[in-house]
Tab-separated table of C-alpha atoms in Angstrom:
chain	number	residue	atom	x	y	z
U	1413	MET	CA	190.657	83.321	126.821
U	1414	VAL	CA	187.863	85.781	127.918
U	1415	ASP	CA	188.058	87.413	130.738
U	1416	LYS	CA	185.039	89.135	132.667
U	1417	SER	CA	185.804	92.308	131.546
U	1418	SER	CA	185.938	90.733	127.919
U	1419	LEU	CA	182.407	90.116	128.168
U	1420	LEU	CA	181.455	93.277	129.458
U	1421	GLN	CA	182.413	94.305	126.615
U	1422	GLY	CA	180.432	92.195	124.218
U	1423	VAL	CA	183.183	90.276	122.678
U	1424	THR	CA	180.606	88.369	120.852
U	1425	ARG	CA	179.877	91.764	118.909
U	1426	TYR	CA	183.540	91.615	117.614
U	1427	ILE	CA	183.539	88.709	116.604
U	1428	GLU	CA	180.644	88.970	114.217
U	1429	LYS	CA	182.234	92.139	112.825
U	1430	ASN	CA	184.866	89.900	112.627
U	1431	LEU	CA	187.736	91.736	114.483
U	1432	ILE	CA	189.070	88.876	116.560
U	1433	ASN	CA	189.209	84.568	115.338
U	1434	GLY	CA	190.511	82.167	116.960
U	1435	THR	CA	189.885	79.050	119.653
U	1436	PHE	CA	188.101	80.828	123.045
U	1437	LEU	CA	189.531	79.874	125.834
U	1438	ILE	CA	185.979	79.977	129.244
U	1439	HIS	CA	188.427	79.138	132.561
U	1440	ARG	CA	186.124	77.279	134.788
U	1441	ALA	CA	186.843	79.517	137.932
U	1442	LEU	CA	185.823	82.636	135.507
U	1443	LEU	CA	182.275	80.006	136.002
U	1444	ARG	CA	181.907	79.619	139.390
U	1445	GLN	CA	183.231	83.616	140.054
U	1446	LEU	CA	180.750	84.525	137.942
U	1447	GLU	CA	178.243	81.758	139.417
U	1448	GLN	CA	178.379	83.021	142.840
U	1449	GLU	CA	178.040	86.837	141.770
U	1450	SER	CA	174.989	85.879	139.824
U	1451	LYS	CA	173.390	84.729	143.342
U	1452	GLN	CA	174.568	87.748	144.712
U	1453	GLY	CA	173.096	89.560	142.770
U	1454	LEU	CA	175.075	90.979	141.249
U	1455	VAL	CA	173.280	92.280	137.386
U	1456	THR	CA	177.531	92.021	135.809
U	1457	SER	CA	177.961	89.021	136.639
U	1458	ASP	CA	173.963	87.966	135.377
U	1459	ILE	CA	175.441	90.163	131.429
U	1460	ALA	CA	178.639	88.538	131.646
U	1461	LEU	CA	176.790	84.600	131.721
U	1462	GLU	CA	174.178	85.914	129.278
U	1463	GLU	CA	177.178	86.824	126.909
U	1464	ILE	CA	178.853	83.599	127.480
U	1465	GLU	CA	176.550	81.507	126.106
U	1466	LYS	CA	175.784	83.799	123.421
U	1467	LEU	CA	179.599	83.281	123.192
U	1468	LYS	CA	178.494	79.065	122.125
U	1469	ASP	CA	175.815	79.676	119.758
U	1470	LEU	CA	178.356	82.120	117.593
U	1471	SER	CA	180.308	78.584	117.692
U	1472	GLU	CA	178.292	76.761	116.060
U	1473	ARG	CA	176.898	79.261	113.611
U	1474	TYR	CA	181.077	80.414	112.555
U	1475	LEU	CA	181.654	77.230	113.324
U	1476	PHE	CA	184.771	77.831	115.567
U	1477	ALA	CA	185.680	76.777	118.758
U	1478	VAL	CA	184.567	77.749	122.509
U	1479	GLU	CA	186.643	75.073	124.896
U	1480	LEU	CA	186.007	74.725	129.071
U	1481	VAL	CA	189.514	74.470	130.441
U	1482	GLY	CA	191.017	74.840	133.910
U	1483	LYS	CA	189.596	73.694	137.539
U	1484	GLU	CA	187.342	76.002	139.607
U	1485	SER	CA	189.550	76.423	142.597
U	1486	GLY	CA	191.806	78.861	143.069
U	1487	ASP	CA	191.264	83.253	142.128
U	1488	ALA	CA	190.213	83.730	138.253
U	1489	GLU	CA	192.330	86.600	137.888
U	1490	GLN	CA	195.003	84.653	138.426
U	1491	GLU	CA	194.282	81.172	137.589
U	1492	LEU	CA	193.944	83.150	134.130
U	1493	ARG	CA	196.930	84.638	133.909
U	1494	ASN	CA	198.938	81.114	134.931
U	1495	TYR	CA	196.987	79.070	132.312
U	1496	CYS	CA	197.892	81.933	129.548
U	1497	ALA	CA	201.042	81.736	130.539
U	1498	GLU	CA	201.875	78.291	131.363
U	1499	ARG	CA	200.299	77.297	127.682
U	1500	GLY	CA	200.668	79.892	125.637
U	1501	CYS	CA	197.205	81.305	124.906
U	1502	SER	CA	196.498	85.432	124.540
U	1503	LEU	CA	194.399	86.757	127.056
U	1504	LEU	CA	190.956	88.943	125.844
U	1505	THR	CA	190.581	91.927	127.882
U	1506	ALA	CA	188.958	95.063	127.863
U	1507	ASP	CA	190.234	96.296	131.268
U	1508	GLU	CA	193.711	98.157	130.585
U	1509	LEU	CA	195.087	97.543	134.649
U	1510	THR	CA	194.365	94.328	133.594
U	1511	LYS	CA	195.918	94.780	130.075
U	1512	LYS	CA	198.724	96.360	131.897
U	1513	MET	CA	199.943	93.599	134.368
U	1514	ALA	CA	199.241	90.701	131.683
U	1515	GLU	CA	202.595	93.042	128.961
U	1516	LEU	CA	204.712	93.452	132.445
U	1517	LEU	CA	204.319	89.523	133.234
U	1518	GLY	CA	205.257	88.753	129.152
U	1519	ILE	CA	202.126	87.340	128.428
U	1520	GLY	CA	199.883	87.901	125.273
U	1521	VAL	CA	197.106	89.572	125.678
U	1522	THR	CA	194.169	91.028	123.092
U	1523	PHE	CA	192.825	93.997	124.005
U	1524	LEU	CA	189.503	94.873	123.041
U	1525	GLU	CA	189.097	98.403	121.330
U	1526	PRO	CA	185.853	100.312	121.929
U	1527	LEU	CA	183.581	100.880	119.393
U	1528	PRO	CA	182.318	103.717	118.357
U	1529	GLU	CA	178.497	102.267	117.866
U	1530	PRO	CA	175.505	105.017	120.118
U	1531	LEU	CA	173.900	103.831	122.438
U	1532	SER	CA	170.864	102.502	122.622
U	1533	ILE	CA	169.824	104.606	125.841
U	1534	GLU	CA	170.678	107.633	124.449
U	1535	THR	CA	168.149	107.236	121.456
U	1536	PHE	CA	165.431	107.364	123.513
U	1537	PHE	CA	167.272	111.239	124.668
U	1538	ASP	CA	165.685	114.230	123.393
U	1539	GLU	CA	167.276	117.981	124.544
U	1540	SER	CA	164.112	118.676	126.374
U	1541	THR	CA	163.966	114.682	128.302
U	1542	MET	CA	164.786	114.365	132.204
U	1543	SER	CA	164.184	110.917	132.168
U	1544	VAL	CA	163.679	107.353	130.649
U	1545	HIS	CA	161.924	105.487	132.477
U	1546	LEU	CA	162.240	101.519	130.896
U	1547	LYS	CA	160.329	98.387	132.203
U	1548	GLU	CA	159.846	94.799	131.215
U	1549	ASP	CA	156.524	93.501	129.390
U	1550	ALA	CA	155.607	97.618	129.676
U	1551	VAL	CA	156.346	100.586	127.075
U	1552	PRO	CA	159.075	102.931	127.263
U	1553	LYS	CA	157.684	106.781	129.114
U	1554	ALA	CA	160.216	109.931	128.926
U	1555	LYS	CA	159.358	112.915	131.472
U	1556	LYS	CA	159.886	115.688	128.920
U	1557	GLY	CA	159.629	119.850	130.508
U	1558	LYS	CA	161.753	120.883	132.824
U	1559	PRO	CA	161.582	121.042	136.231
U	1560	GLY	CA	158.583	120.903	138.426
U	1561	ASP	CA	156.056	121.680	134.852
U	1562	TRP	CA	157.118	118.370	132.741
U	1563	GLU	CA	154.443	116.070	131.288
U	1564	PHE	CA	155.059	111.979	130.555
U	1565	HIS	CA	154.628	110.454	126.707
U	1566	VAL	CA	154.730	107.417	126.101
U	1567	LEU	CA	158.011	106.981	123.981
U	1568	ARG	CA	156.592	103.884	121.221
U	1569	GLU	CA	153.203	101.379	121.701
U	1570	THR	CA	154.801	98.196	121.723
U	1571	PRO	CA	155.598	96.942	125.725
U	1572	LEU	CA	159.612	96.301	125.595
U	1573	THR	CA	161.080	92.963	126.677
U	1574	GLY	CA	163.295	91.181	129.352
U	1575	GLY	CA	165.610	90.336	126.749
U	1576	GLU	CA	165.725	94.503	124.347
U	1577	ILE	CA	166.235	95.874	128.831
U	1578	LYS	CA	169.094	93.284	129.001
U	1579	LYS	CA	170.666	94.584	126.302
U	1580	ILE	CA	170.159	98.163	127.322
U	1581	VAL	CA	171.878	97.338	130.037
U	1582	SER	CA	174.311	95.224	128.542
U	1583	GLU	CA	175.840	97.978	126.153
U	1584	ILE	CA	175.480	100.665	129.096
U	1585	LEU	CA	178.164	98.610	131.570
U	1586	ASN	CA	180.322	97.771	128.170
U	1587	SER	CA	180.349	101.257	128.098
U	1588	ILE	CA	181.673	102.045	130.995
U	1589	ARG	CA	185.202	101.714	131.196
U	1590	TRP	CA	186.072	103.370	128.194
U	1591	THR	CA	183.188	106.924	128.997
U	1592	LYS	CA	184.838	109.636	130.550
U	1593	GLY	CA	183.715	110.344	134.036
U	1594	SER	CA	181.409	107.059	134.582
U	1595	PHE	CA	181.606	104.428	137.137
U	1596	ILE	CA	179.235	102.055	139.026
U	1597	GLU	CA	178.789	103.916	141.745
U	1598	ILE	CA	176.754	101.184	143.446
U	1599	GLU	CA	176.214	97.907	143.305
U	1600	ARG	CA	173.760	95.555	145.546
U	1601	LYS	CA	171.733	91.835	145.510
U	1602	GLY	CA	168.356	93.186	142.724
U	1603	SER	CA	170.052	97.115	141.877
U	1604	THR	CA	173.002	99.228	139.827
U	1605	ILE	CA	173.641	102.311	140.084
U	1606	VAL	CA	175.535	103.161	137.368
U	1607	GLN	CA	176.470	107.260	136.622
U	1608	LEU	CA	177.484	106.738	132.143
U	1609	SER	CA	178.723	111.267	132.093
U	1610	THR	CA	176.192	113.071	132.474
U	1611	TYR	CA	173.571	109.976	132.506
U	1612	ARG	CA	172.461	108.680	136.721
U	1613	ILE	CA	170.803	104.961	135.486
U	1614	VAL	CA	169.268	102.953	138.514
U	1615	ILE	CA	168.875	99.068	136.873
U	1616	THR	CA	167.032	96.797	139.503
U	1617	ARG	CA	165.785	93.183	138.528
U	1618	PRO	CA	164.013	90.181	140.054
U	1619	PRO	CA	163.637	89.516	143.235
U	1620	LEU	CA	164.018	92.877	144.539
U	1621	SER	CA	161.666	94.262	141.994
U	1622	ASP	CA	158.290	92.281	139.696
U	1623	GLY	CA	160.354	92.455	135.962
U	1624	TRP	CA	163.744	94.125	135.257
U	1625	GLU	CA	163.780	97.541	135.239
U	1626	LEU	CA	165.707	101.296	134.329
U	1627	THR	CA	165.478	104.437	135.013
U	1628	ALA	CA	167.892	107.095	133.198
U	1629	THR	CA	168.006	110.424	134.723
U	1630	ARG	CA	169.581	113.107	133.031
U	1631	PRO	CA	169.887	116.938	133.909
U	1632	VAL	CA	168.233	119.200	131.494
U	1633	ALA	CA	168.500	122.671	133.287
U	1634	ARG	CA	171.822	124.316	133.839
U	1635	LYS	CA	171.513	126.998	135.373
U	1636	ARG	CA	173.762	130.199	137.271
U	1637	LEU	CA	172.139	131.433	140.674
U	1638	GLU	CA	172.123	134.685	138.821
U	1639	ASP	CA	169.103	132.820	136.052
U	1640	TYR	CA	167.762	132.332	139.668
U	1641	ALA	CA	166.571	136.285	140.043
U	1642	LEU	CA	167.125	136.245	143.673
U	1643	ASN	CA	165.876	138.960	146.037
U	1644	PRO	CA	169.424	141.650	146.497
U	1645	GLU	CA	169.696	140.990	150.025
U	1646	LEU	CA	169.238	137.171	149.826
U	1647	VAL	CA	172.352	136.804	147.633
U	1648	ASN	CA	174.008	139.494	150.405
U	1649	ARG	CA	173.100	136.913	152.656
U	1650	LEU	CA	174.401	133.946	150.320
U	1651	GLU	CA	177.305	135.686	150.944
U	1652	GLN	CA	178.408	137.581	154.189
U	1653	ARG	CA	175.835	135.751	156.839
U	1654	ALA	CA	175.333	132.402	155.323
U	1655	GLU	CA	176.982	129.026	156.780
U	1656	GLY	CA	174.043	127.228	157.803
U	1657	ILE	CA	171.904	126.301	154.420
U	1658	LEU	CA	169.435	123.757	153.715
U	1659	ILE	CA	167.246	124.363	150.101
U	1660	ALA	CA	164.496	121.718	150.880
U	1661	GLY	CA	161.124	120.406	148.116
U	1662	SER	CA	159.516	118.267	146.743
U	1663	PRO	CA	161.360	115.041	144.075
U	1664	GLY	CA	161.920	116.540	140.722
U	1665	MET	CA	161.690	121.124	141.665
U	1666	GLY	CA	165.357	121.430	140.767
U	1667	LYS	CA	167.368	120.933	144.824
U	1668	THR	CA	169.935	119.517	143.500
U	1669	THR	CA	170.319	122.234	140.387
U	1670	PHE	CA	170.123	125.340	142.266
U	1671	ALA	CA	172.421	123.152	145.026
U	1672	GLN	CA	175.032	122.411	141.844
U	1673	ALA	CA	174.484	126.746	141.338
U	1674	LEU	CA	175.065	128.192	144.211
U	1675	ALA	CA	178.275	125.651	144.995
U	1676	GLU	CA	179.919	127.560	141.866
U	1677	TYR	CA	178.856	130.865	142.487
U	1678	TYR	CA	180.644	129.488	146.512
U	1679	MET	CA	183.866	128.557	143.580
U	1680	LYS	CA	183.978	131.909	141.374
U	1681	MET	CA	183.721	134.021	145.389
U	1682	GLY	CA	187.047	132.137	145.953
U	1683	LYS	CA	186.096	129.714	148.432
U	1684	ILE	CA	187.391	126.224	148.602
U	1685	VAL	CA	184.166	124.001	147.724
U	1686	LYS	CA	183.697	120.016	148.130
U	1687	THR	CA	180.589	117.732	147.572
U	1688	ILE	CA	178.801	114.752	149.718
U	1689	GLU	CA	176.750	112.963	146.721
U	1690	SER	CA	175.012	109.372	146.963
U	1691	PRO	CA	174.859	108.299	144.284
U	1692	ARG	CA	176.893	112.044	142.217
U	1693	ASP	CA	175.352	113.349	139.583
U	1694	MET	CA	176.077	117.590	140.341
U	1695	HIS	CA	177.923	118.124	137.595
U	1696	LEU	CA	180.531	121.128	138.775
U	1697	PRO	CA	183.626	122.367	137.332
U	1698	ALA	CA	187.460	120.532	137.928
U	1699	ASP	CA	187.967	123.098	140.786
U	1700	ILE	CA	185.205	121.626	143.484
U	1701	THR	CA	186.133	117.919	144.109
U	1702	GLN	CA	182.549	115.388	144.328
U	1703	TYR	CA	183.173	112.927	147.560
U	1704	SER	CA	180.794	110.113	147.006
U	1705	LYS	CA	179.262	108.825	150.623
U	1706	ASN	CA	179.109	104.527	149.102
U	1707	TYR	CA	182.910	104.819	148.621
U	1708	ALA	CA	184.160	105.371	151.800
U	1709	GLU	CA	182.334	105.534	155.438
U	1710	ILE	CA	181.113	109.169	157.765
U	1711	GLY	CA	184.059	108.727	159.834
U	1712	GLU	CA	186.117	108.778	156.779
U	1713	LEU	CA	183.985	111.832	155.255
U	1714	HIS	CA	184.294	113.632	158.978
U	1715	ASP	CA	188.402	113.482	158.620
U	1716	ILE	CA	188.957	114.114	155.854
U	1717	LEU	CA	186.471	117.359	155.691
U	1718	LEU	CA	187.902	118.276	158.974
U	1719	LEU	CA	191.658	118.169	157.446
U	1720	SER	CA	190.645	119.863	153.817
U	1721	ARG	CA	188.877	122.650	155.348
U	1722	PRO	CA	186.605	123.994	152.735
U	1723	ASP	CA	184.617	126.693	152.630
U	1724	TYR	CA	181.742	124.935	152.036
U	1725	THR	CA	180.207	121.705	152.052
U	1726	VAL	CA	177.606	120.443	149.763
U	1727	TYR	CA	175.525	117.397	151.434
U	1728	ASP	CA	173.297	116.057	148.402
U	1729	GLU	CA	170.596	113.917	148.952
U	1730	MET	CA	171.081	113.308	152.865
U	1731	ARG	CA	168.482	110.765	154.162
U	1732	ASN	CA	169.085	108.895	156.991
U	1733	ASP	CA	170.744	108.875	160.413
U	1734	GLU	CA	174.393	109.419	159.611
U	1735	ASP	CA	173.665	111.772	156.972
U	1736	PHE	CA	172.361	114.428	159.416
U	1737	ARG	CA	174.461	113.896	162.484
U	1738	LEU	CA	177.768	113.853	159.540
U	1739	TYR	CA	176.000	117.656	159.087
U	1740	ILE	CA	175.383	119.073	162.362
U	1741	ASP	CA	179.042	117.333	163.661
U	1742	LEU	CA	181.301	119.466	159.947
U	1743	ARG	CA	178.715	122.577	160.755
U	1744	LEU	CA	180.037	122.274	164.292
U	1745	ALA	CA	183.136	121.805	163.559
U	1746	GLY	CA	182.724	125.749	161.729
U	1747	ILE	CA	182.767	123.971	158.164
U	1748	GLY	CA	179.405	126.225	155.972
U	1749	MET	CA	176.954	123.776	155.010
U	1750	ILE	CA	175.038	123.578	152.141
U	1751	GLY	CA	172.031	120.661	152.834
U	1752	VAL	CA	169.664	119.546	150.542
U	1753	VAL	CA	166.001	117.803	151.253
U	1754	HIS	CA	163.740	116.913	150.516
U	1755	ALA	CA	160.220	118.394	152.100
U	1756	THR	CA	157.023	118.852	151.175
U	1757	THR	CA	156.890	122.245	152.528
U	1758	ALA	CA	160.664	124.279	154.219
U	1759	ILE	CA	158.837	124.029	158.336
U	1760	ASP	CA	159.148	120.066	157.188
U	1761	ALA	CA	162.778	120.577	156.770
U	1762	ILE	CA	163.398	122.215	159.963
U	1763	HIS	CA	161.502	119.605	161.298
U	1764	ARG	CA	163.751	117.160	160.332
U	1765	PHE	CA	166.534	118.404	162.498
U	1766	LEU	CA	164.959	119.246	165.509
U	1767	ASN	CA	164.835	115.338	167.057
U	1768	ARG	CA	168.710	115.408	166.371
U	1769	VAL	CA	169.821	118.433	168.638
U	1770	ASP	CA	169.102	120.401	171.380
U	1771	LEU	CA	166.577	123.282	170.043
U	1772	GLY	CA	169.947	125.530	171.399
U	1773	THR	CA	171.657	124.403	169.191
U	1774	VAL	CA	169.134	125.033	165.944
U	1775	PRO	CA	170.108	128.780	164.641
U	1776	GLY	CA	174.150	127.603	165.720
U	1777	ILE	CA	173.468	124.222	162.603
U	1778	LEU	CA	170.465	125.972	160.450
U	1779	ASP	CA	170.691	130.210	160.034
U	1780	THR	CA	168.860	129.870	156.508
U	1781	VAL	CA	166.821	127.083	154.516
U	1782	LEU	CA	165.473	127.737	151.076
U	1783	PHE	CA	162.447	126.126	149.636
U	1784	ILE	CA	162.283	125.652	145.638
U	1785	ASN	CA	159.486	124.998	143.688
U	1786	LYS	CA	158.959	124.776	139.912
U	1787	GLY	CA	162.514	125.126	139.799
U	1788	THR	CA	162.194	128.499	141.371
U	1789	VAL	CA	162.934	129.860	145.112
U	1790	GLU	CA	159.832	130.410	146.616
U	1791	LYS	CA	159.978	130.639	150.218
U	1792	VAL	CA	163.113	131.565	152.716
U	1793	TYR	CA	163.751	131.104	156.074
U	1794	SER	CA	165.853	132.620	158.398
U	1795	LEU	CA	165.989	131.271	162.228
U	1796	GLU	CA	167.015	133.169	165.669
U	1797	MET	CA	167.070	132.118	168.916
U	1798	THR	CA	165.387	134.406	172.083
U	1799	VAL	CA	164.067	134.438	175.278
U	1800	LYS	CA	160.286	135.659	175.496
U	1801	VAL	CA	156.621	134.361	176.427
U	1802	PRO	CA	156.028	132.365	173.625
U	1803	GLU	CA	152.662	133.631	171.153
U	1804	GLY	CA	149.505	132.061	172.732
U	1805	LEU	CA	150.864	131.954	176.112
U	1806	ARG	CA	149.664	134.996	178.674
U	1807	GLU	CA	152.428	133.893	181.872
U	1808	ALA	CA	154.888	135.883	182.189
U	1809	ASP	CA	156.706	133.026	183.849
U	1810	LEU	CA	155.728	131.020	181.025
U	1811	ALA	CA	159.409	132.444	179.334
U	1812	ARG	CA	161.813	130.526	177.674
U	1813	PRO	CA	164.036	129.859	174.745
U	1814	VAL	CA	161.878	129.772	172.040
U	1815	VAL	CA	163.965	129.521	168.158
U	1816	GLN	CA	161.897	132.047	165.982
U	1817	ILE	CA	161.867	130.978	162.045
U	1818	LYS	CA	161.417	134.587	160.528
U	1819	ASP	CA	160.291	135.021	157.140
U	1820	PHE	CA	163.530	135.765	155.612
U	1821	LEU	CA	162.319	138.361	152.839
U	1822	ASN	CA	159.637	140.576	155.213
U	1823	ASP	CA	161.272	139.606	158.945
U	1824	ARG	CA	158.051	138.358	159.599
U	1825	VAL	CA	157.793	135.857	161.637
U	1826	GLU	CA	156.509	132.490	160.985
U	1827	TYR	CA	157.041	129.567	163.213
U	1828	GLU	CA	158.244	129.358	167.206
U	1829	ILE	CA	160.151	126.548	168.530
U	1830	TYR	CA	160.098	126.330	172.041
U	1831	VAL	CA	160.100	122.882	174.556
U	1832	PHE	CA	157.091	122.448	176.564
U	1833	GLY	CA	156.939	120.148	179.551
U	1834	GLU	CA	158.850	116.933	177.290
U	1835	GLN	CA	157.540	118.046	174.102
U	1836	THR	CA	159.244	120.632	171.229
U	1837	MET	CA	156.868	122.430	169.795
U	1838	ILE	CA	156.778	123.579	166.576
U	1839	VAL	CA	153.799	127.108	167.105
U	1840	PRO	CA	153.081	128.816	163.590
U	1841	VAL	CA	152.718	132.100	165.088
U	1842	GLY	CA	150.841	134.591	161.952
U	1843	ARG	CA	147.755	132.273	162.314
U	1844	LEU	CA	148.089	131.546	165.510
U	1845	ASN	CA	146.483	134.480	167.534
U	1846	LEU	CA	144.117	134.904	164.493
U	1847	ASN	CA	142.157	131.385	163.793
U	1848	THR	CA	142.052	131.082	167.988
U	1849	MET	CA	140.437	134.288	168.701
U	1850	GLU	CA	137.750	133.925	165.847
U	1851	ASN	CA	137.011	130.212	166.983
U	1852	ARG	CA	136.070	132.129	170.021
U	1853	ILE	CA	134.185	134.867	168.997
U	1854	THR	CA	132.393	131.972	166.658
U	1855	ARG	CA	132.372	129.572	169.558
U	1856	ALA	CA	130.206	132.061	172.243
U	1857	ILE	CA	127.262	132.801	169.645
U	1858	SER	CA	127.282	129.940	166.644
U	1859	GLY	CA	125.463	127.965	169.351
U	1860	VAL	CA	121.965	130.846	169.080
U	1861	ILE	CA	123.399	131.714	165.868
U	1862	PRO	CA	124.605	128.354	163.577
U	1863	ASP	CA	124.481	131.187	160.664
U	1864	ALA	CA	126.480	134.406	161.983
U	1865	LYS	CA	130.594	134.172	159.839
U	1866	VAL	CA	133.427	136.314	161.954
U	1867	LYS	CA	136.520	137.784	160.668
U	1868	LYS	CA	138.685	140.146	161.620
U	1869	GLU	CA	139.000	143.654	159.689
U	1870	ASN	CA	141.210	146.665	160.313
U	1871	GLY	CA	142.704	145.855	163.585
U	1872	GLU	CA	138.440	144.330	164.630
U	1873	TYR	CA	136.900	141.489	165.094
U	1874	VAL	CA	133.165	141.607	163.076
U	1875	VAL	CA	130.368	139.677	163.733
U	1876	GLU	CA	128.385	139.268	160.695
U	1877	ILE	CA	124.842	138.603	161.683
U	1878	PRO	CA	121.656	137.475	159.299
U	1879	ARG	CA	118.987	139.971	159.165
U	1880	GLU	CA	116.826	136.580	159.923
U	1881	GLY	CA	118.706	135.687	162.822
U	1882	ILE	CA	119.182	138.723	164.694
U	1883	SER	CA	115.858	138.522	166.586
U	1884	SER	CA	117.813	135.389	168.398
U	1885	PHE	CA	120.622	138.338	169.470
U	1886	ASN	CA	119.881	138.536	173.139
U	1887	ARG	CA	121.507	139.712	176.329
U	1888	LYS	CA	123.372	136.941	177.090
U	1889	ILE	CA	125.188	136.275	173.509
U	1890	ASN	CA	126.494	140.745	173.720
U	1891	THR	CA	127.684	139.945	176.977
U	1892	LYS	CA	130.098	136.996	176.440
U	1893	LEU	CA	131.482	139.122	173.369
U	1894	ARG	CA	132.043	141.785	175.961
U	1895	LYS	CA	133.961	139.676	178.207
U	1896	LEU	CA	136.289	138.469	175.616
U	1897	GLU	CA	136.060	142.307	174.544
U	1898	LYS	CA	137.944	143.089	178.162
U	1899	LYS	CA	140.095	140.107	178.645
U	1900	HIS	CA	141.915	140.391	175.470
U	1901	GLY	CA	141.683	143.934	174.907
U	1902	ILE	CA	140.581	143.192	171.205
U	1903	LYS	CA	136.944	144.785	169.594
U	1904	ILE	CA	134.369	143.682	168.355
U	1905	ARG	CA	132.065	145.036	166.238
U	1906	ILE	CA	128.001	143.387	165.037
U	1907	LYS	CA	127.648	143.804	161.730
U	1908	LEU	CA	123.971	142.394	159.738
U	1909	GLN	CA	125.490	140.880	156.467
U	1910	ASP	CA	124.497	142.295	153.021
U	1911	LYS	CA	121.433	140.997	151.439
U	1912	GLU	CA	123.515	139.442	149.199
U	1913	SER	CA	125.586	137.591	151.338
């Protein structure tokens, strides 16, 4: 009597190798279950149904019987046990728990031990492969290199058929039961996400996608924090002061690799570290507990982390409101947080928090923002709250709370965040006065001398006028420039352009 696990394990392979033989029974309750699950879009049921078809084909070739037995109604697992207990047949399974229960109930059981065969998906990988991309009716491709420095390679010239991809998917699902650290992370209508040892595998099928597709990724770089050659001041901040850390960067630039290195670094410092992942794809020591967001409610994770009191929690791949709210709640509760977000710039990552919290709480939630590009830490921001007149405003009574975003390494303010009216403003400070003043000077002169250039040199603004345009320079323009000097306390110098310029 076959069960679902034996079908997923690939019972036909065992028959072809002459490891098992006999009459094979298929219970109608199991067929009914597989039909319902297949209508719901579960890939595992599709694979099991295809295995039944293979089993019937093999029965004609090797001349053994395949029989449909039992009634459709009832729980499939229970119906299989009852039938085997009544008729004295053996239950064929690849599931350890099913085997134990059958033995306890005195039911005959045949257990399918895993076959020592390499997986087809592994043949697409070499030591430099980051990910493999397989799609029905398309040539297989792979990303090779390292984060931020990779190339696409075609693995073979002939397109993959749907049957080939289904065979690979079947092998993956079969091997989950006996490969350590493997499980189905998510199974939805049309998609399945699998963690197979070090491989993270995403499987999609029609109608979600226009054909069967499989993407498998594997970490090629396992770095320690020391490998990043960080500035000693930054290392000291991470050790002493940073508790609201945000790691930002574009996809494939090494954010998760850096978060993994930071988690291990804190663990070696004697800190209690836990992670929230969806799916779990970090490869960490056993001392760090990895929680899956897919197997727990957000409230449950909130309670677990508050009661277990970790020093740091790494929140990988923050995407939606629930993710950000959990990060904010845990941070305000005093837990050190390390969040990983997709962003094209560091300021974009900060912006994603602004519409979710009051401005005054931002520095308490985020204190250190690291932007990762091509596997290196490209930018580090620190956030501080002060009360001042925002840059670009002149009136003293416009003073208000301002969040200053500073380049951590040179302590220079690059952005200011403040509320103006009902709108939260993010204003670049380093370029504000320069750009505004240059534009004002340019507007004052460009109507008469359009080829004039304005730039800042040694603390003063230099207006370069072409030699042929000097005749157009008149008292009216000079008066405008002197008014700008007096109003803004700046120095404007007129200069003839060099002949070569």
